Coordinates of C-alpha atoms in Angstrom, one line a residue:
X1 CA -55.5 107.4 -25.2
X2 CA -58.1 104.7 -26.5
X3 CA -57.5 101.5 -26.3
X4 CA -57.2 99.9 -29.7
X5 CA -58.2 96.0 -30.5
X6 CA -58.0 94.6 -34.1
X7 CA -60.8 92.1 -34.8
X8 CA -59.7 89.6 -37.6
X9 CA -63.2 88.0 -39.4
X10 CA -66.4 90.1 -40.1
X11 CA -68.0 87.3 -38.8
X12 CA -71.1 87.3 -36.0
X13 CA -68.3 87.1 -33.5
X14 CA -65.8 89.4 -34.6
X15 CA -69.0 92.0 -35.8
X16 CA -70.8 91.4 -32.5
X17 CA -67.5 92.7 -30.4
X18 CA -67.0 94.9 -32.6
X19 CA -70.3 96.6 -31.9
X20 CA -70.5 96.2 -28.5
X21 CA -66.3 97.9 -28.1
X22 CA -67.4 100.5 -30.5
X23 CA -70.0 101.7 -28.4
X24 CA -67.6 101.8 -25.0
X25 CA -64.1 103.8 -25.5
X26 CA -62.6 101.6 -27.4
X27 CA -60.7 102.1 -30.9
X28 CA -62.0 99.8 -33.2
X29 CA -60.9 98.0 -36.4
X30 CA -62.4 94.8 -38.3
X31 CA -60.2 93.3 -40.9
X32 CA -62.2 90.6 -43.6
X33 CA -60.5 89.2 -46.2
X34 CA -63.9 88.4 -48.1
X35 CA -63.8 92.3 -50.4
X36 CA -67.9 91.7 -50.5
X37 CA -69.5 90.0 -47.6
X38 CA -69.6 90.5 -44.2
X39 CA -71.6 87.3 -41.9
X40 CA -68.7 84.6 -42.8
X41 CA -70.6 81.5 -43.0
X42 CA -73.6 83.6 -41.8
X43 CA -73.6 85.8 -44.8
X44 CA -76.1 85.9 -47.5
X45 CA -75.4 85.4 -51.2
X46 CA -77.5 86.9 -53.7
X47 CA -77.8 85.8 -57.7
X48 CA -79.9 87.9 -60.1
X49 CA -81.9 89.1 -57.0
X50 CA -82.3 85.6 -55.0
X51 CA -81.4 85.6 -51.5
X52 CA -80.0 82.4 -50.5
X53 CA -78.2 81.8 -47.0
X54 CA -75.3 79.6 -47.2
X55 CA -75.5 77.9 -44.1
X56 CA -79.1 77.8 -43.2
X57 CA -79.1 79.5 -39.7
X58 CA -82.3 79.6 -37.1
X59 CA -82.2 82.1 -34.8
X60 CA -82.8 80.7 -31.5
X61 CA -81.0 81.5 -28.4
X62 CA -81.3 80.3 -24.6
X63 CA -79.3 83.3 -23.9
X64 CA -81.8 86.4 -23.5
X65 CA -78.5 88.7 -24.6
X66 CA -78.2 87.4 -27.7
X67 CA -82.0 87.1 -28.1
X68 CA -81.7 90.9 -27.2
X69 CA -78.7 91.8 -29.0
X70 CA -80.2 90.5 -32.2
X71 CA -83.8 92.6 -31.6
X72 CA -81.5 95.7 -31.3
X73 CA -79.0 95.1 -34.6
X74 CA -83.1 94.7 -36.4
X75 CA -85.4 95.9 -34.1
X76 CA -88.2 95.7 -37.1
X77 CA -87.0 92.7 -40.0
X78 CA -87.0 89.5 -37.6
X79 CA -89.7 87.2 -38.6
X80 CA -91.2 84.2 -36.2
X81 CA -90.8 81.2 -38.7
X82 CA -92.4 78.0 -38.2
X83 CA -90.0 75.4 -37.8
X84 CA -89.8 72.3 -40.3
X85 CA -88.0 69.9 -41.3
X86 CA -87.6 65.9 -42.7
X87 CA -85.6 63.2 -43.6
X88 CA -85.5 61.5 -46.8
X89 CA -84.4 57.8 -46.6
X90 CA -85.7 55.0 -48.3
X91 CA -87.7 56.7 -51.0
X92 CA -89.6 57.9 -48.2
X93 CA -89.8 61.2 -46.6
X94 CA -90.1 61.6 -42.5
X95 CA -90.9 64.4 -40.0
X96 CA -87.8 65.6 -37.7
X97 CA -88.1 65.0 -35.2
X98 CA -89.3 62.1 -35.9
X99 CA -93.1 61.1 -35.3
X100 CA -94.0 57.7 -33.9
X101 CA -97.0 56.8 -35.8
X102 CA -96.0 58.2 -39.6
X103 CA -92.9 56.5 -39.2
X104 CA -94.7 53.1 -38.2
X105 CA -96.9 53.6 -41.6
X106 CA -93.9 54.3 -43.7
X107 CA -91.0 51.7 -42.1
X108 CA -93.8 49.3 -42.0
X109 CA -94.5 47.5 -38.4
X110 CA -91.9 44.6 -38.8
X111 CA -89.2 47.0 -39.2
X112 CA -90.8 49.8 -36.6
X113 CA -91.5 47.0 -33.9
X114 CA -87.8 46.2 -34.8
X115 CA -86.6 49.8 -34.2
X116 CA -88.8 49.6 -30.8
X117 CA -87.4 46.6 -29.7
X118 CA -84.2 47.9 -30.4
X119 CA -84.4 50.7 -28.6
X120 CA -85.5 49.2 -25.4
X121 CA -82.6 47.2 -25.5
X122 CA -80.6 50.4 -25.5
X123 CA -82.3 51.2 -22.2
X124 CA -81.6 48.0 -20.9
X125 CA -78.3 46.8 -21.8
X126 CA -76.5 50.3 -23.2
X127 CA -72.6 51.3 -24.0
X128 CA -71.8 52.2 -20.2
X129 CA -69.3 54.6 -20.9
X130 CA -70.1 55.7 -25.2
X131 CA -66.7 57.1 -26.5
X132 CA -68.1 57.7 -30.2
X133 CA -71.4 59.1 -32.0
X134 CA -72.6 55.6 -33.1
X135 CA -72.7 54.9 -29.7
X136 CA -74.1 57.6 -28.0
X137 CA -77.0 57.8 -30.5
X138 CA -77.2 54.3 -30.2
X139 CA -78.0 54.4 -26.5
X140 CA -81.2 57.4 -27.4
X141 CA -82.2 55.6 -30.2
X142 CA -81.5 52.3 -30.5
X143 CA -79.0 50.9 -33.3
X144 CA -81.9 50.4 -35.7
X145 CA -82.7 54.2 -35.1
X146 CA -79.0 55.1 -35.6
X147 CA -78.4 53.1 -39.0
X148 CA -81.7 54.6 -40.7
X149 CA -81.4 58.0 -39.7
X150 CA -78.2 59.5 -38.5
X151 CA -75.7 57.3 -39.7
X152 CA -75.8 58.0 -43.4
X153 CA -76.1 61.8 -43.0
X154 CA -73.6 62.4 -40.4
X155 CA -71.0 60.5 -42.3
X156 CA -71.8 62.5 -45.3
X157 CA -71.4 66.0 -43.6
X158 CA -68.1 65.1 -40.9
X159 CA -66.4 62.7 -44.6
X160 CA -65.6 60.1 -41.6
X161 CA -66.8 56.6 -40.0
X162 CA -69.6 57.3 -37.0
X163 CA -67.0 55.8 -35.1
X164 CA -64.0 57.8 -35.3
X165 CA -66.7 61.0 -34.3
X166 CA -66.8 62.1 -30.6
X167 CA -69.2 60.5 -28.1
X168 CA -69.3 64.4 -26.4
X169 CA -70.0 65.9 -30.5
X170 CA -72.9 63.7 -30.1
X171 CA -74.2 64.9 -27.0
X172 CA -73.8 68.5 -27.6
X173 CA -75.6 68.6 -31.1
X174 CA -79.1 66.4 -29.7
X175 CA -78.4 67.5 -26.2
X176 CA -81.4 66.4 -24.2
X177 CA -82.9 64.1 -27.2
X178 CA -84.1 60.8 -27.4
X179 CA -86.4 58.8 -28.7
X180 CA -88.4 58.7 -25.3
X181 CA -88.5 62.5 -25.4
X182 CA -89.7 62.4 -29.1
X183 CA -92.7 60.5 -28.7
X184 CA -93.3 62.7 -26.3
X185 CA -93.5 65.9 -28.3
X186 CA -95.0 64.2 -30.6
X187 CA -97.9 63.3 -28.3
X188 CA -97.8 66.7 -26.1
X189 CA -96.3 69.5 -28.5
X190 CA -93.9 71.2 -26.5
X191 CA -94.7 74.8 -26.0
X192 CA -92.2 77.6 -25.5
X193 CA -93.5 79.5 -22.4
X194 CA -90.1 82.1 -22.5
X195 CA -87.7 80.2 -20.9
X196 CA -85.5 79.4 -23.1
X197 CA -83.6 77.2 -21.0
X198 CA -85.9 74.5 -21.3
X199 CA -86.1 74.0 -24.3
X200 CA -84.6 71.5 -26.3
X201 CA -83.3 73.0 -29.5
X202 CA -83.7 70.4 -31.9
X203 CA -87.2 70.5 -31.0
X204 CA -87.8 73.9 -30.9
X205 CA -91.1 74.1 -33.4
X206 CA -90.2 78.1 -34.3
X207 CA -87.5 80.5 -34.6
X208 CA -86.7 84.4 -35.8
X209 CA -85.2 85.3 -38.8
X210 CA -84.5 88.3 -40.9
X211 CA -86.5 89.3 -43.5
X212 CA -83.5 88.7 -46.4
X213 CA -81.3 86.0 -44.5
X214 CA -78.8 86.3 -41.7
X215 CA -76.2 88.5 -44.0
X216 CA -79.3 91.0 -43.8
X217 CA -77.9 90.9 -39.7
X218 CA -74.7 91.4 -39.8
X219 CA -74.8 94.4 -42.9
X220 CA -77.0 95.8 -40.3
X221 CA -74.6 95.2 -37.6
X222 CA -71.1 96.6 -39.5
X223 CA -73.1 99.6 -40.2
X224 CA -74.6 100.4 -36.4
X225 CA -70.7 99.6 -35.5
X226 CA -69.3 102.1 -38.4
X227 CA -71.8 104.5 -37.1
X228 CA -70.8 104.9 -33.3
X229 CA -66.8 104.8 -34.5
X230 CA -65.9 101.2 -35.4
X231 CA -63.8 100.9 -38.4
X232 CA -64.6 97.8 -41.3
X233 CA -61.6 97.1 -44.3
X234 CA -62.9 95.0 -46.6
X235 CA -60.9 92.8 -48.9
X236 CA -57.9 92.6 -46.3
X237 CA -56.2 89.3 -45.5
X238 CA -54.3 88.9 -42.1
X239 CA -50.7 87.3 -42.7
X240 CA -48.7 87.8 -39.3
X241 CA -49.8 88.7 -35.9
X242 CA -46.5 90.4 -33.8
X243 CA -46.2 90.2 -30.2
X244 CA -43.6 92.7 -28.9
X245 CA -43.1 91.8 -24.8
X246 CA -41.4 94.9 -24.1
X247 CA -44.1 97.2 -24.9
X248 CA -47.1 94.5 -24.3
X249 CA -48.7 95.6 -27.9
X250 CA -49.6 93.8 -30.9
X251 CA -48.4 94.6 -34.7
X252 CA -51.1 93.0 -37.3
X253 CA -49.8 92.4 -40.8
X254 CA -52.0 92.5 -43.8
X255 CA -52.7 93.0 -47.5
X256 CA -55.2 95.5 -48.3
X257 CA -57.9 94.8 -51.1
X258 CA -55.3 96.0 -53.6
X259 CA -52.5 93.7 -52.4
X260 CA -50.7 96.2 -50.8
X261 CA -49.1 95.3 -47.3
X262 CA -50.3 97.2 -44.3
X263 CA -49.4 97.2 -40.8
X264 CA -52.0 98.2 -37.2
X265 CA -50.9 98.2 -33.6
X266 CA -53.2 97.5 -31.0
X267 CA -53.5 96.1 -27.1
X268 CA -55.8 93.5 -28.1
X269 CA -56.9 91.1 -31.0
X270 CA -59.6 89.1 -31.3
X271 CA -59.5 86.0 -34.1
X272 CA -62.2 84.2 -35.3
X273 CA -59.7 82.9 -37.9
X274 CA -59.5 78.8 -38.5
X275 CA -57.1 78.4 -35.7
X276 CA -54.7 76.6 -37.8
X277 CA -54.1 79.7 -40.2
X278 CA -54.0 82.3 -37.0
X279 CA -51.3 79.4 -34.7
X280 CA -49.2 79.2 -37.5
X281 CA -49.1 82.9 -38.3
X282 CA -47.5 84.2 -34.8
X283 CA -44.5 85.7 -33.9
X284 CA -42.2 84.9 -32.1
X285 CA -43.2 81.7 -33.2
X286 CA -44.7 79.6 -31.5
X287 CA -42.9 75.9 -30.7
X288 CA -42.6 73.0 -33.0
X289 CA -45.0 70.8 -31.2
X290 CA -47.8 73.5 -30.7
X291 CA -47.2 74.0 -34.6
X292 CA -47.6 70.3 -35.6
X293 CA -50.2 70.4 -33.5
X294 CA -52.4 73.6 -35.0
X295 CA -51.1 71.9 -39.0
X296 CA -53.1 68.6 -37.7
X297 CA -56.0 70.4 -37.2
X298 CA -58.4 69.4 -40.1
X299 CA -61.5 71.3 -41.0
X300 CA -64.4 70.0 -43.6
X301 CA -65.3 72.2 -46.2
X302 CA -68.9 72.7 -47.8
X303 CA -70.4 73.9 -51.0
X304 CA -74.1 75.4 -51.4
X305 CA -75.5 74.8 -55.2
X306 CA -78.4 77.1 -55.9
X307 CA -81.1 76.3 -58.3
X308 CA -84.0 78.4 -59.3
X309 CA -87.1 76.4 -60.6
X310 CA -90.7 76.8 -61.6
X311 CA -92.6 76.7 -58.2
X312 CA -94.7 73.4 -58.1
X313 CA -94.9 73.5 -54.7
X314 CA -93.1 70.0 -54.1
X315 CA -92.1 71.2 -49.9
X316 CA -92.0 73.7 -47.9
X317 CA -89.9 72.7 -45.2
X318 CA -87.1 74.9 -44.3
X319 CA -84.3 71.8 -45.7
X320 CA -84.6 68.3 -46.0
X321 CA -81.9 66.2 -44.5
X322 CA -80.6 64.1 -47.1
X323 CA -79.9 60.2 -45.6
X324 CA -79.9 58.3 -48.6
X325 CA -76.5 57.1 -49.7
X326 CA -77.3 56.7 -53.3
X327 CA -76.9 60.2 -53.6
X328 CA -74.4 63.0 -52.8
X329 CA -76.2 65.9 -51.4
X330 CA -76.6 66.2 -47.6
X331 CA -79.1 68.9 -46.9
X332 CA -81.7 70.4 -49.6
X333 CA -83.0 73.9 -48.1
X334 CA -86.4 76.0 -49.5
X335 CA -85.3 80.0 -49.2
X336 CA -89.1 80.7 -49.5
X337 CA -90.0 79.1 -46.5
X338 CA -87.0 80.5 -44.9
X339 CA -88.5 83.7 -45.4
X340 CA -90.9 84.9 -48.6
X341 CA -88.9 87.3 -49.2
X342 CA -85.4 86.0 -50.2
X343 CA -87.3 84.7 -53.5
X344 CA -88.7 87.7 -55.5
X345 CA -90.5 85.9 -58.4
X346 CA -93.9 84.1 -56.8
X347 CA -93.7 81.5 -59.3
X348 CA -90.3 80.5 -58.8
X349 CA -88.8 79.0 -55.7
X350 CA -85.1 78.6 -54.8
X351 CA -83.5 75.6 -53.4
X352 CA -80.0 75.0 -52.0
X353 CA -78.4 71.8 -52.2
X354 CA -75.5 71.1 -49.7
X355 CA -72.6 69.0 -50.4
X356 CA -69.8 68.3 -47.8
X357 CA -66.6 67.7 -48.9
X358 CA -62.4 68.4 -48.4
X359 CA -61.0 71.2 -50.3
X360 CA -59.5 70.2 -53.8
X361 CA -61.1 66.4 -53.5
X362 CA -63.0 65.7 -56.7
X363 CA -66.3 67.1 -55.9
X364 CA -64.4 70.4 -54.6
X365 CA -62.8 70.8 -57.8
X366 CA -65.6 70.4 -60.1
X367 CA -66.6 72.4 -62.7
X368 CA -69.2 75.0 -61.9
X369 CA -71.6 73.6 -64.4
X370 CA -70.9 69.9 -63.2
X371 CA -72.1 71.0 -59.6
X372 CA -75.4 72.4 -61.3
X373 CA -76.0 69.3 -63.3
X374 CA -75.3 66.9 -60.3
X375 CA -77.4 69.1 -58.4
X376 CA -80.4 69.2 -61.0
X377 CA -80.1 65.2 -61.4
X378 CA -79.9 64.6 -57.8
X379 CA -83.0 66.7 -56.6
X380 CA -85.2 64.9 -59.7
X381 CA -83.8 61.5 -58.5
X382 CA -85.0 62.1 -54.6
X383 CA -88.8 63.7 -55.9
X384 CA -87.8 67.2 -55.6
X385 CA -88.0 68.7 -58.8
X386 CA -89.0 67.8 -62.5
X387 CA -87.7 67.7 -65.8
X388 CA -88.2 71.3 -67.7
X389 CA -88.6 73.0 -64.1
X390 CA -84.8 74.2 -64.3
X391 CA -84.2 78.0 -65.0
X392 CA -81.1 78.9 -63.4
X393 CA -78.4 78.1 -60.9
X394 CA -74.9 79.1 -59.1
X395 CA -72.4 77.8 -56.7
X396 CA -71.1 79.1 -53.9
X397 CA -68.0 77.3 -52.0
X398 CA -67.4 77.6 -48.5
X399 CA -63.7 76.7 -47.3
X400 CA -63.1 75.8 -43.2
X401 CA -67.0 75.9 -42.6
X402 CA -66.4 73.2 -39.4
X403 CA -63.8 72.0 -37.3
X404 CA -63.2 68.1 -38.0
X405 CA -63.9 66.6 -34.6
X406 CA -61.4 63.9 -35.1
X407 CA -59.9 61.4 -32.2
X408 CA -56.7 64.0 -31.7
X409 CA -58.7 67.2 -32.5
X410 CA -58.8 67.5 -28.3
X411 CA -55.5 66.8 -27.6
X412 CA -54.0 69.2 -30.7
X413 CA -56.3 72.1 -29.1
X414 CA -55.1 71.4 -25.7
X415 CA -51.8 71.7 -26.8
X416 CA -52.5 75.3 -28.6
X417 CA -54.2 76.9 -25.9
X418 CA -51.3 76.0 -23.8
X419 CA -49.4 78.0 -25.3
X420 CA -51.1 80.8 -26.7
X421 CA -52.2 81.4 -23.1
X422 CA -48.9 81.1 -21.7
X423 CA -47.0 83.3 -24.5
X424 CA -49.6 85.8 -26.2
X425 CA -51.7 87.8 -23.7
X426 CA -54.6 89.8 -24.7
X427 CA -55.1 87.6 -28.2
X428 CA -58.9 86.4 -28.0
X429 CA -60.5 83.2 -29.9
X430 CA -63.9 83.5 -30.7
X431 CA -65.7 81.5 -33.7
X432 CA -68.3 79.3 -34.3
X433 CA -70.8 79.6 -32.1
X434 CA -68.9 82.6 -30.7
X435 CA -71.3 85.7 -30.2
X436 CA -71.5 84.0 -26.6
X437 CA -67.7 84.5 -26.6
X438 CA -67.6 87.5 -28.4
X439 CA -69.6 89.4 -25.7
X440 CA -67.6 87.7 -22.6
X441 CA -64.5 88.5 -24.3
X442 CA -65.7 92.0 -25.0
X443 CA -66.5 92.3 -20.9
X444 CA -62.9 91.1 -20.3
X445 CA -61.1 93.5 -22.2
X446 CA -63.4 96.4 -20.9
X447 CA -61.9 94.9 -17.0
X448 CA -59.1 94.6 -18.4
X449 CA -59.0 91.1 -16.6
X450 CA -59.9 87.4 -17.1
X451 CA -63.8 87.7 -15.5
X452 CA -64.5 84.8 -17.8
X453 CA -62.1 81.7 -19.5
X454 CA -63.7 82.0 -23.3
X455 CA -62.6 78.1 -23.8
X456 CA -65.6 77.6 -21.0
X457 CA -68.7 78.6 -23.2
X458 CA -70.2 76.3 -25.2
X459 CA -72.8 76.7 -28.1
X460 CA -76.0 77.1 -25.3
X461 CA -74.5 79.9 -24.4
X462 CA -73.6 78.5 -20.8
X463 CA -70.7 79.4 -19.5
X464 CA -69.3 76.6 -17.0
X465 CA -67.5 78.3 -14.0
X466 CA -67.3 75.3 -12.0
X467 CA -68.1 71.5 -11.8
X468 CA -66.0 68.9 -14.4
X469 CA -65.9 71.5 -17.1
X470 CA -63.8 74.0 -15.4
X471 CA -61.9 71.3 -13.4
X472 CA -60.9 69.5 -16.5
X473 CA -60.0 72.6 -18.3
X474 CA -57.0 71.4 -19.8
X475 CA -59.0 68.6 -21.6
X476 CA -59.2 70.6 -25.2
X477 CA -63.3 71.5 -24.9
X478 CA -62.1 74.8 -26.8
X479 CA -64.2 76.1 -29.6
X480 CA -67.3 76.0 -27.7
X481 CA -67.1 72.4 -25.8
X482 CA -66.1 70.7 -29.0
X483 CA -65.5 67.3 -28.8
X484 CA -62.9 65.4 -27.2
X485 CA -62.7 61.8 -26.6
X486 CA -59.7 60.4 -24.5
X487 CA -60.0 56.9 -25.6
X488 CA -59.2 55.9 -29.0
X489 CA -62.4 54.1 -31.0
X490 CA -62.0 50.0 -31.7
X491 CA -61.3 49.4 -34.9
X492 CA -63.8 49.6 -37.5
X493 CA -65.7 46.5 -37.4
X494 CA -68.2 44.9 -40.4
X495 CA -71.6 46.2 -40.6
X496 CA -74.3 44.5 -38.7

């Protein structure tokens, strides 16, 4: 008899082991509560035959599987994109990563020698041991650096103070950045010779993508895993996830896309649920401090408003990061230069305009229209579009996009995966970063043994089997090496 896993989320994790168990002799089923799309965050929406992708996702991967894995799912619809992006601040807009001499010109030389002089001090004198983001960008960049172009922005996305962000966040998102290693790109272009663990990502200068977004990936995958035996139910929202001891097998609850309530047995499941939904949904239950602990967990929410306009060619950078505070948008994306084909008008051109928020705060709630309008005011008031170039526009909201990488977010994760690995055997968490997951926990369950500790891999695809990460193990780097941060941050002080 098979073995049968249930895969909750239609996501690139949950579709990528799906795939992969479907091929082997495995009994397959994928439940997605979304009755449409399949990609999760990765999916792509389309509006009166626009593509737009929701999240804006390069493909680039140090790990040659995944490179691989993705050439297989669309062996002939990945295109090699150039790679470009800038800042807005000040009025001004700046190549990332950043390059010396334009950003001399346009911060003037009083406040680049200022910036310089700053950073050097950095080198000197830094934070010996940084515990939050303002410091450990402080210490690459200089605090000059930091307040003009990451504090604004990163504030805007995580809805929090730089200081109450994780030191290890920080060092996991610019891993192997500063602004020594800038200036020197910028001088030597760095040139990717295949070995893709050399390179530093945000610095990569291209990437693949498929030719109608990433959704166009994983509708290609559900189908290759429907084809070799893998089961997909749409529309069907998880509610309880059974563990019966005695028999060592798993009863999943949920409603079908009619409402109906449904019930699946299986050896395994895999989640790439928010944790806080899947914790809280167990049974037995699981204690009351591993539940307070998974109903502190806090994620940030996003919307993507999409506006079609008359094509006066004002960028064509794949997005624009968005670091003046005099307006609400984080991140404005081109879906033409993403790929020519997600826009099927030639004079038109379709923009997405990001804004972070919490779920049912006021910009949350707003009226469909009001997004549109605050979207159409905001792009004119940063250079980006004109009056009279407006034809069209939708919004799409995205609920749980991130984890909030709070001060206890380590310490509440620590205290789940205590548990669930103490009390629920063969249930899997992948997510976010998790095709790296997906395909070690896919080689576990064909062993039928641990080969690999999933809470060890973090978003490079590099799994840590010994040295401080595995040694420290307990220390809540779950969901691919988030953040953690032992020590609490001082208290806020005034701005210098």
């Amino acid at each position: 008899m098979k073995t049968r896993v249930v895969i909750i989320g239609a996501g690139p994790a949950g579709l990528t082991a799906g795939y992969l168990l479907s091929k082997e002799p495995v009994d397959v089923v994928v439940l997605e509560a979304d009755p449409v799309y399949v990609g999760g965050i990765s999916r792509t929406v389309t509006y009166k035959g626009f593509h737009f992708d929701i999240g804006g996702h390069r493909f680039f991967s140090k790990s040659k599987a995944v490179e691989d894995f993705w050439t297989e799912i669309l062996p002939s619809d990945m295109l090699v994109r150039p790679r470009s992006s800038r800042i807005f601040y000040g009025g001004k807009f700046f190549s990332y990563p950043l390059k010396p001499m334009e950003a001399l010109l346009k911060l003037g030389i009083f406040k680049s020698t200022l910036c310089v002089l700053s950073w050097l001090k950095a080198r000197v004198f830094p934070v010996r041991h940084p515990r939050n983001f303002e410091e450990w960008v402080s210490n690459q960049f200089g605090k000059r650096l930091f307040n003009t172009f990451f504090k604004s922005y990163t504030e805007k996305v995580w809805g929090m103070s730089c200081r109450e962000i994780s030191a290890d966040w920080a060092a996991q998102r610019i891993k192997g950045l500063s602004l020594g290693s800038a200036i020197k790109n910028a001088l030597i272009p760095q040139r990717y010779n295949g070995d893709r663990s050399k390179v530093i990502k945000t610095l990569i200068n291209s990437f693949r993508y498929p030719r109608l977004g990433p959704g166009m990936m994983w509708e290609a995958c559900s189908e290759k895993m429907k084809a070799v035996g893998g089961k997909l139910e749409m529309g069907c929202r998880v509610t309880r996830c059974s563990y019966d001891e005695a028999s060592g097998t798993w009863t999943v609850e949920y409603r079908d896309q009619l409402g109906d309530p449904q019930t699946i047995e299986a050896e395994h499941v895999i989640s790439s649920a928010p944790m806080r939904e899947l914790v809280c949904g167990l049974s037995p239950a699981v204690s009351e401090r591993t539940k307070r602990a998974a109903e502190s967990l806090k994620y940030r929410d996003f919307l993507t408003v999409m506006l079609i306009l008359k094509d006066r060619q004002m960028f064509d950078d794949n997005w624009i990061y968005i670091h003046d505070p005099s307006v609400k948008v984080g991140r404005v994306q081109n879906f033409r230069s993403w790929s020519p084909e997600m826009v099927p008008e030639p004079d038109k051109v379709c923009y997405g305009l990001e804004y972070f928020c919490f779920e049912h705060d006021g910009l949350w709630d707003s009226s469909d229209n009001d997004l549109i309008e605050l979207a159409r005011r905001e792009l004119i008031q940063i250079g980006l579009g004109k009056e009279g170039d407006f034809v069209d526009g939708c919004v799409v909201r995205q609920k749980k996009a991130y984890p909030v990488y709070d001060d206890d977010y380590a310490r509440h994760v620590a205290t789940v995966r205590q548990e669930l690995e103490t009390r629920y055997p063969n249930l899997h968490l992948v997510g976010r970063n998790g095709m790296h997951t997906a395909m070690l926990c896919v080689e576990n369950i064909l062993a039928d043994a641990k080969l690999y500790d999933l809470w060890q891999v973090n978003s490079d695809a590099e799994y840590h089997e010994a040295g401080p990460a595995a040694a420290d193990a307990t220390n809540g780097s779950a969901l691919r090496l988030v953040p953690t941060r032992v020590v609490a941050a001082p208290e806020l002080a005034p701005e210098a």
